[in-house]
CSV table of C-alpha atoms and ligand atoms in Angstrom, one decimal:
chain,number,residue,atom,x,y,z
A,378,MET,CA,11.0,-15.7,-26.2
A,379,LYS,CA,9.5,-13.9,-29.0
A,380,ASP,CA,11.1,-10.6,-30.4
A,381,ILE,CA,9.1,-7.3,-30.7
A,382,SER,CA,8.3,-7.6,-34.5
A,383,PRO,CA,7.2,-4.4,-36.4
A,384,GLY,CA,3.7,-6.2,-36.6
A,385,ASP,CA,3.7,-6.1,-32.7
A,386,LEU,CA,4.2,-2.4,-32.4
A,387,GLU,CA,1.6,-1.7,-35.3
A,388,LYS,CA,-1.2,-4.0,-34.4
A,389,GLY,CA,-0.4,-5.3,-30.8
A,390,LEU,CA,1.0,-2.2,-29.4
A,391,PRO,CA,-0.3,0.7,-31.2
A,392,LEU,CA,-0.7,2.8,-28.3
A,393,VAL,CA,2.4,2.0,-26.2
A,394,SER,CA,4.8,2.3,-29.2
A,395,LYS,CA,6.6,5.5,-30.1
A,396,ARG,CA,5.3,7.9,-32.9
A,397,ASP,CA,8.6,9.2,-33.4
A,398,ALA,CA,12.0,9.6,-31.7
A,399,ALA,CA,11.3,12.6,-29.6
A,400,HIS,CA,7.8,10.8,-28.2
A,401,LYS,CA,7.7,10.7,-24.5
A,402,THR,CA,5.0,10.4,-21.7
A,403,VAL,CA,5.0,12.5,-18.8
A,404,VAL,CA,3.4,11.4,-15.7
A,405,ASN,CA,2.3,13.6,-13.3
A,406,VAL,CA,2.1,12.2,-9.7
A,407,GLY,CA,0.3,14.7,-7.4
A,408,THR,CA,2.8,17.6,-7.8
A,409,HIS,CA,5.7,15.6,-9.2
A,410,ALA,CA,6.5,14.6,-12.8
A,411,ILE,CA,8.1,11.2,-13.8
A,412,GLY,CA,9.7,11.0,-17.3
A,413,ARG,CA,10.7,14.6,-18.2
A,414,SER,CA,14.2,15.4,-17.8
A,415,ASN,CA,14.2,15.1,-14.2
A,416,PHE,CA,15.1,11.7,-12.3
A,417,THR,CA,12.8,10.4,-9.6
A,418,VAL,CA,13.4,8.8,-6.4
A,419,ILE,CA,10.6,6.6,-4.7
A,420,ALA,CA,11.3,5.8,-1.4
A,421,GLY,CA,9.9,4.1,1.9
A,422,PRO,CA,9.1,0.6,3.6
A,423,CYS,CA,8.4,-2.4,1.9
A,424,ALA,CA,5.3,-2.6,4.3
A,425,VAL,CA,3.7,-0.1,6.2
A,426,GLU,CA,4.3,-1.3,10.1
A,427,SER,CA,2.4,1.6,12.2
A,428,GLN,CA,1.2,4.9,11.9
A,429,GLY,CA,4.4,6.4,13.6
A,430,GLN,CA,6.6,4.4,11.3
A,431,ILE,CA,5.4,5.5,7.9
A,432,VAL,CA,5.1,9.1,9.4
A,433,GLU,CA,8.6,9.2,10.4
A,434,ILE,CA,9.8,7.9,7.2
A,435,ALA,CA,8.1,10.0,4.9
A,436,HIS,CA,9.3,13.1,6.7
A,437,ARG,CA,13.0,11.4,6.7
A,438,VAL,CA,13.1,10.6,2.9
A,439,LYS,CA,11.3,13.7,2.0
A,440,ALA,CA,14.1,15.6,3.7
A,441,LEU,CA,16.6,13.3,2.2
A,442,GLY,CA,15.5,14.1,-1.4
A,443,ALA,CA,12.7,11.4,-2.1
A,444,HIS,CA,10.0,12.7,-4.5
A,445,LEU,CA,7.5,10.0,-3.9
A,446,LEU,CA,6.8,7.9,-1.0
A,447,ARG,CA,6.2,3.9,-1.2
A,448,GLY,CA,4.8,1.7,1.2
A,449,GLY,CA,3.0,-1.6,0.9
A,450,ALA,CA,-0.4,-2.1,2.9
A,451,PHE,CA,-1.4,-5.2,0.9
A,452,LYS,CA,1.5,-7.4,0.4
A,453,PRO,CA,2.1,-10.2,-2.1
A,454,LEU,CA,4.0,-12.3,0.8
A,455,THR,CA,5.3,-15.8,-0.7
A,456,PHE,CA,3.8,-17.6,2.4
A,457,PRO,CA,0.3,-17.2,3.6
A,458,TYR,CA,1.2,-17.2,7.1
A,459,ARG,CA,1.2,-13.9,9.2
A,460,SER,CA,2.5,-13.1,12.7
A,461,SER,CA,3.4,-10.6,14.9
A,462,SER,CA,6.8,-9.9,13.2
A,463,VAL,CA,5.4,-10.5,9.3
A,464,PHE,CA,2.4,-8.7,8.8
A,465,GLU,CA,0.3,-6.2,6.5
A,466,LEU,CA,-1.8,-3.7,7.8
A,467,ARG,CA,-4.2,-3.8,4.9
A,468,GLU,CA,-6.9,-0.7,5.2
A,469,GLU,CA,-5.4,0.2,8.1
A,470,GLY,CA,-1.7,0.6,6.3
A,471,LEU,CA,-3.6,2.5,3.4
A,472,ARG,CA,-5.1,5.5,6.1
A,473,TYR,CA,-1.6,5.8,7.7
A,474,LEU,CA,0.3,5.8,4.4
A,475,LYS,CA,-2.5,9.0,3.2
A,476,LYS,CA,-1.7,10.8,6.5
A,477,ALA,CA,2.2,10.1,6.1
A,478,GLY,CA,2.2,11.5,2.4
A,479,GLU,CA,-0.1,14.5,3.5
A,480,GLU,CA,1.9,15.3,6.5
A,481,ALA,CA,5.3,15.2,4.4
A,482,GLY,CA,4.1,16.8,1.4
A,483,LEU,CA,4.8,13.4,-0.8
A,484,PRO,CA,2.5,11.7,-3.1
A,485,VAL,CA,2.2,8.2,-2.5
A,486,VAL,CA,2.5,4.7,-4.3
A,487,THR,CA,1.1,1.7,-3.2
A,488,GLU,CA,0.3,-2.0,-4.6
A,489,VAL,CA,-3.3,-2.9,-5.2
A,490,MET,CA,-3.7,-6.8,-6.0
A,491,ASP,CA,-7.4,-7.3,-6.0
A,492,PRO,CA,-9.8,-5.9,-8.7
A,493,ARG,CA,-12.1,-5.3,-5.9
A,494,LEU,CA,-10.4,-3.1,-3.7
A,495,VAL,CA,-9.0,-0.7,-6.5
A,496,GLU,CA,-11.3,2.2,-5.5
A,497,ARG,CA,-10.4,1.6,-1.9
A,498,VAL,CA,-6.7,1.8,-2.6
A,499,ALA,CA,-7.1,4.3,-4.9
A,500,SER,CA,-8.8,6.5,-2.4
A,501,CYS,CA,-5.6,6.7,-0.5
A,502,ALA,CA,-2.8,6.9,-3.3
A,503,ASP,CA,-1.6,9.3,-5.8
A,504,MET,CA,-0.2,6.1,-7.9
A,505,LEU,CA,-1.0,2.4,-8.1
A,506,GLN,CA,1.4,-0.1,-8.2
A,507,ILE,CA,0.8,-3.3,-10.0
A,508,GLY,CA,3.2,-5.9,-8.6
A,509,ALA,CA,5.6,-8.3,-10.5
A,510,ARG,CA,3.2,-11.1,-9.9
A,511,ASN,CA,0.3,-9.4,-11.2
A,512,MET,CA,1.9,-8.0,-14.3
A,513,GLN,CA,-0.5,-9.8,-16.5
A,514,ASN,CA,-3.7,-10.0,-14.3
A,515,PHE,CA,-5.8,-8.5,-17.0
A,516,PRO,CA,-8.9,-8.2,-15.0
A,517,LEU,CA,-6.8,-6.2,-12.3
A,518,LEU,CA,-5.2,-4.1,-15.2
A,519,GLU,CA,-8.7,-3.2,-16.6
A,520,ALA,CA,-10.0,-2.2,-13.1
A,521,VAL,CA,-6.8,0.0,-12.7
A,522,ALA,CA,-7.3,1.6,-16.3
A,523,GLU,CA,-10.9,2.8,-15.2
A,524,THR,CA,-9.6,5.0,-12.4
A,525,GLY,CA,-7.3,7.0,-14.9
A,526,MET,CA,-4.4,7.3,-12.2
A,527,PRO,CA,-0.8,7.1,-12.6
A,528,VAL,CA,0.2,3.7,-12.5
A,529,LEU,CA,3.5,1.9,-11.8
A,530,LEU,CA,3.6,-1.3,-13.8
A,531,LYS,CA,6.1,-3.6,-12.5
A,532,ARG,CA,7.9,-6.4,-14.8
A,533,HIS,CA,7.2,-9.8,-13.9
A,534,PHE,CA,10.4,-11.6,-13.6
A,535,GLY,CA,9.4,-14.2,-16.3
A,536,CYS,CA,8.2,-11.9,-18.6
A,537,SER,CA,9.7,-10.6,-21.9
A,538,LEU,CA,9.8,-6.9,-22.9
A,539,ARG,CA,7.1,-7.9,-25.3
A,540,ASP,CA,4.6,-9.4,-22.5
A,541,TRP,CA,5.5,-6.5,-20.6
A,542,LEU,CA,4.6,-3.6,-23.0
A,543,GLY,CA,1.3,-5.6,-23.9
A,544,ALA,CA,0.2,-5.4,-20.3
A,545,ALA,CA,1.0,-1.9,-20.7
A,546,GLU,CA,-1.1,-1.5,-23.8
A,547,TYR,CA,-4.2,-2.9,-21.6
A,548,LEU,CA,-4.0,-0.1,-19.7
A,549,LEU,CA,-3.7,2.5,-22.1
A,550,LYS,CA,-6.6,0.9,-24.2
A,551,GLY,CA,-8.6,1.1,-20.9
A,552,GLY,CA,-8.1,4.7,-21.4
A,553,ASN,CA,-5.5,5.6,-19.0
A,554,PRO,CA,-2.5,7.0,-20.5
A,555,ASN,CA,-0.8,7.6,-16.9
A,556,VAL,CA,1.6,4.7,-17.1
A,557,VAL,CA,5.4,4.5,-15.7
A,558,LEU,CA,7.1,1.0,-16.5
A,559,CYS,CA,9.2,-0.5,-13.6
A,560,GLU,CA,12.1,-3.1,-13.8
A,561,ARG,CA,12.4,-5.3,-10.8
A,562,GLY,CA,14.6,-8.1,-11.9
A,563,ILE,CA,14.2,-11.3,-14.0
A,564,VAL,CA,14.9,-15.0,-13.2
A,565,ALA,CA,17.6,-17.1,-15.0
A,566,PRO,CA,18.6,-20.7,-14.6
A,567,HIS,CA,21.2,-19.5,-11.9
A,568,THR,CA,18.9,-17.1,-10.0
A,569,HIS,CA,17.3,-17.9,-6.6
A,570,GLN,CA,20.9,-17.9,-5.3
A,571,PRO,CA,21.4,-15.9,-2.5
A,572,ALA,CA,23.9,-13.6,-4.4
A,573,SER,CA,21.5,-13.6,-7.3
A,574,ARG,CA,17.8,-14.0,-6.4
A,575,PHE,CA,17.1,-12.1,-9.6
A,576,ILE,CA,19.1,-10.6,-12.3
A,577,VAL,CA,18.5,-6.9,-13.1
A,578,ASP,CA,17.9,-6.4,-16.6
A,579,LEU,CA,19.4,-2.8,-17.2
A,580,GLN,CA,19.6,-3.2,-20.9
A,581,VAL,CA,15.9,-3.3,-21.2
A,582,VAL,CA,15.9,0.5,-20.3
A,583,PRO,CA,17.5,1.6,-23.5
A,584,ALA,CA,15.4,-1.4,-25.3
A,585,ALA,CA,12.2,-0.2,-23.7
A,586,GLN,CA,13.2,3.4,-24.7
A,587,GLU,CA,13.6,2.4,-28.2
A,588,MET,CA,9.8,1.1,-28.8
A,589,THR,CA,7.9,3.1,-26.3
A,590,HIS,CA,7.1,6.6,-25.0
A,591,LEU,CA,6.4,5.7,-21.6
A,592,PRO,CA,8.7,6.5,-18.7
A,593,ILE,CA,10.7,3.8,-17.1
A,594,LEU,CA,12.2,3.3,-13.7
A,595,VAL,CA,14.4,0.6,-11.9
A,596,ASP,CA,13.6,-0.9,-8.6
A,597,PRO,CA,17.1,-2.1,-7.2
A,598,SER,CA,15.8,-3.5,-4.0
A,599,HIS,CA,13.5,-6.2,-5.2
A,600,SER,CA,15.4,-7.0,-8.1
A,601,THR,CA,18.6,-7.4,-5.8
A,602,PHE,CA,17.2,-8.6,-2.7
A,603,ARG,CA,20.4,-7.4,-1.0
A,604,ARG,CA,21.3,-4.5,0.7
A,605,ALA,CA,24.9,-4.2,-0.5
A,606,TYR,CA,23.9,-4.1,-4.0
A,607,VAL,CA,21.1,-1.7,-3.9
A,608,ALA,CA,23.3,1.1,-4.5
A,609,PRO,CA,25.3,0.2,-7.3
A,610,VAL,CA,22.4,-1.0,-9.0
A,611,ALA,CA,20.8,2.2,-8.6
A,612,ARG,CA,23.7,4.4,-9.6
A,613,ALA,CA,23.9,2.2,-12.7
A,614,ALA,CA,20.1,2.6,-13.5
A,615,CYS,CA,20.6,6.4,-13.5
A,616,ALA,CA,23.6,6.2,-15.7
A,617,ILE,CA,21.9,4.1,-18.0
A,618,GLY,CA,19.2,6.5,-18.8
A,619,ALA,CA,16.3,5.3,-16.3
A,620,ASP,CA,13.9,8.2,-15.4
A,621,GLY,CA,14.1,6.8,-11.8
A,622,VAL,CA,14.5,4.7,-9.0
A,623,LEU,CA,12.2,2.7,-6.5
A,624,VAL,CA,14.0,2.1,-3.2
A,625,ASP,CA,13.2,0.2,0.2
A,626,VAL,CA,14.0,2.3,2.9
A,627,HIS,CA,13.7,1.6,6.7
A,628,PRO,CA,15.0,3.3,10.0
A,629,ALA,CA,16.3,-0.1,11.2
A,630,PRO,CA,16.4,-2.1,8.2
A,631,GLU,CA,17.2,-5.4,10.0
A,632,GLN,CA,13.9,-5.1,11.7
A,633,ALA,CA,11.9,-4.4,8.8
A,634,ALA,CA,8.6,-6.4,8.8
A,635,VAL,CA,9.0,-7.5,5.4
A,636,ASP,CA,12.2,-7.5,3.1
A,637,PRO,CA,14.8,-6.9,5.8
A,638,LEU,CA,17.5,-8.0,3.5
A,639,GLN,CA,17.2,-5.3,1.1
A,640,ALA,CA,16.1,-2.3,2.7
A,641,LEU,CA,18.5,0.8,3.1
A,642,GLY,CA,18.9,2.8,6.4
A,643,TYR,CA,19.0,6.5,6.1
A,644,PRO,CA,22.6,7.1,6.2
A,645,ASP,CA,22.8,4.4,3.2
A,646,PHE,CA,20.1,6.6,1.6
A,647,GLU,CA,21.6,9.7,2.0
A,648,ARG,CA,24.7,8.6,0.4
A,649,LEU,CA,23.0,7.4,-2.4
A,650,ILE,CA,21.0,10.8,-3.3
A,651,GLN,CA,24.3,12.3,-3.0
A,652,ASP,CA,25.9,9.9,-5.8
A,653,LEU,CA,22.6,10.2,-7.7
A,654,ARG,CA,22.9,13.9,-7.8
A,655,GLY,CA,26.2,13.8,-9.0
A,656,ILE,CA,25.5,11.2,-11.9
A,657,CYS,CA,22.4,13.4,-12.6
A,658,LYS,CA,24.9,16.0,-13.7
A,659,VAL,CA,27.0,14.0,-15.8
A,660,VAL,CA,24.2,12.5,-17.6
A,661,GLY,CA,22.3,15.7,-18.0
A,662,ARG,CA,19.2,15.2,-15.7
A,663,GLU,CA,17.8,17.4,-13.2
A,664,PHE,CA,17.1,15.9,-9.6
A,665,GLU,CA,14.4,18.0,-8.4
A,666,SER,CA,10.9,17.6,-8.4
A,667,SER,CA,9.0,19.5,-11.3
A,668,LEU,CA,5.6,19.3,-12.6
A,669,ALA,CA,5.4,19.4,-16.4
A,670,PRO,CA,2.9,21.5,-18.1
A,671,ARG,CA,1.1,19.2,-20.4
B,859,PEP,C1,6.8,-4.0,-3.6
B,859,PEP,O1,7.4,-3.3,-4.1
B,859,PEP,O2,6.7,-4.0,-2.3
B,859,PEP,C2,6.8,-5.5,-4.3
B,859,PEP,C3,6.3,-6.6,-3.5
B,859,PEP,O3,7.4,-5.8,-5.4
B,859,PEP,P1,7.6,-6.8,-6.4
B,859,PEP,O4,6.1,-6.8,-7.0
B,859,PEP,O5,8.5,-6.2,-7.2
B,859,PEP,O6,7.7,-8.0,-5.9
B,860,MN,MN1,9.0,-5.6,-0.8
């Protein structure tokens, strides 16, 4: 795997690289700023399952301290088959998500997978997620860049930091500076075992911070794929200096339509938020939402 050379930073990553040690971008999503001295928690179900479900979750995670609501309407599911228990609500789900965010007062982030649907998804979201599988889908990156909207760019599980920053450079070059990186686990020879589907690359947080001014989050849910590991990895992400975490939360985690093994129920999420508040104090970050003046 190639390392990032000084030539890459200058010629391949001129917009993504830091000008100096203090250079840091703040991405405003609705009324919430990501990447200032605050820590951001994005929470919600893997998939939007019904209007009632997403509205209820939005109110609950907001009350517990989340800053942004997540929920998938278009899902990159491993198998092409859908059933009454495994499904995606697509456009219907987008409408429910928008309503839930408005009712609870939370900006929403959701995945877009198809360049043809970027405008449609953008009309219902405050931030667009590029999923791990699409990190190097360059036409999609270009279409998303054109919206100028905040983007959550997940790292592909087989890609280096060099590849990841290269994908971010496409967004910035496309005229969109509002990019937030999200680590979600990488594959290694011993992964895809029950206890290690992916390996969370926590050291990529300081590594990225050395090179780029873009904020960086960690997704302890999709990286560990295992409920018991989500809170420990989220706490570690906060301690290592990430700008936030993205956590799957579901009222009945075992019954979630997608990713039932990793979602946290409300009591676990509440405990995690308490822990994160404590860690934030130690590492010198605020927990509360804040809109940064540009
Ligand atoms: C998700 O966030 O729901 C998702 C599918 O993530 P990833 O692209 O990291 O697998
Ligand atoms: Mn998921």
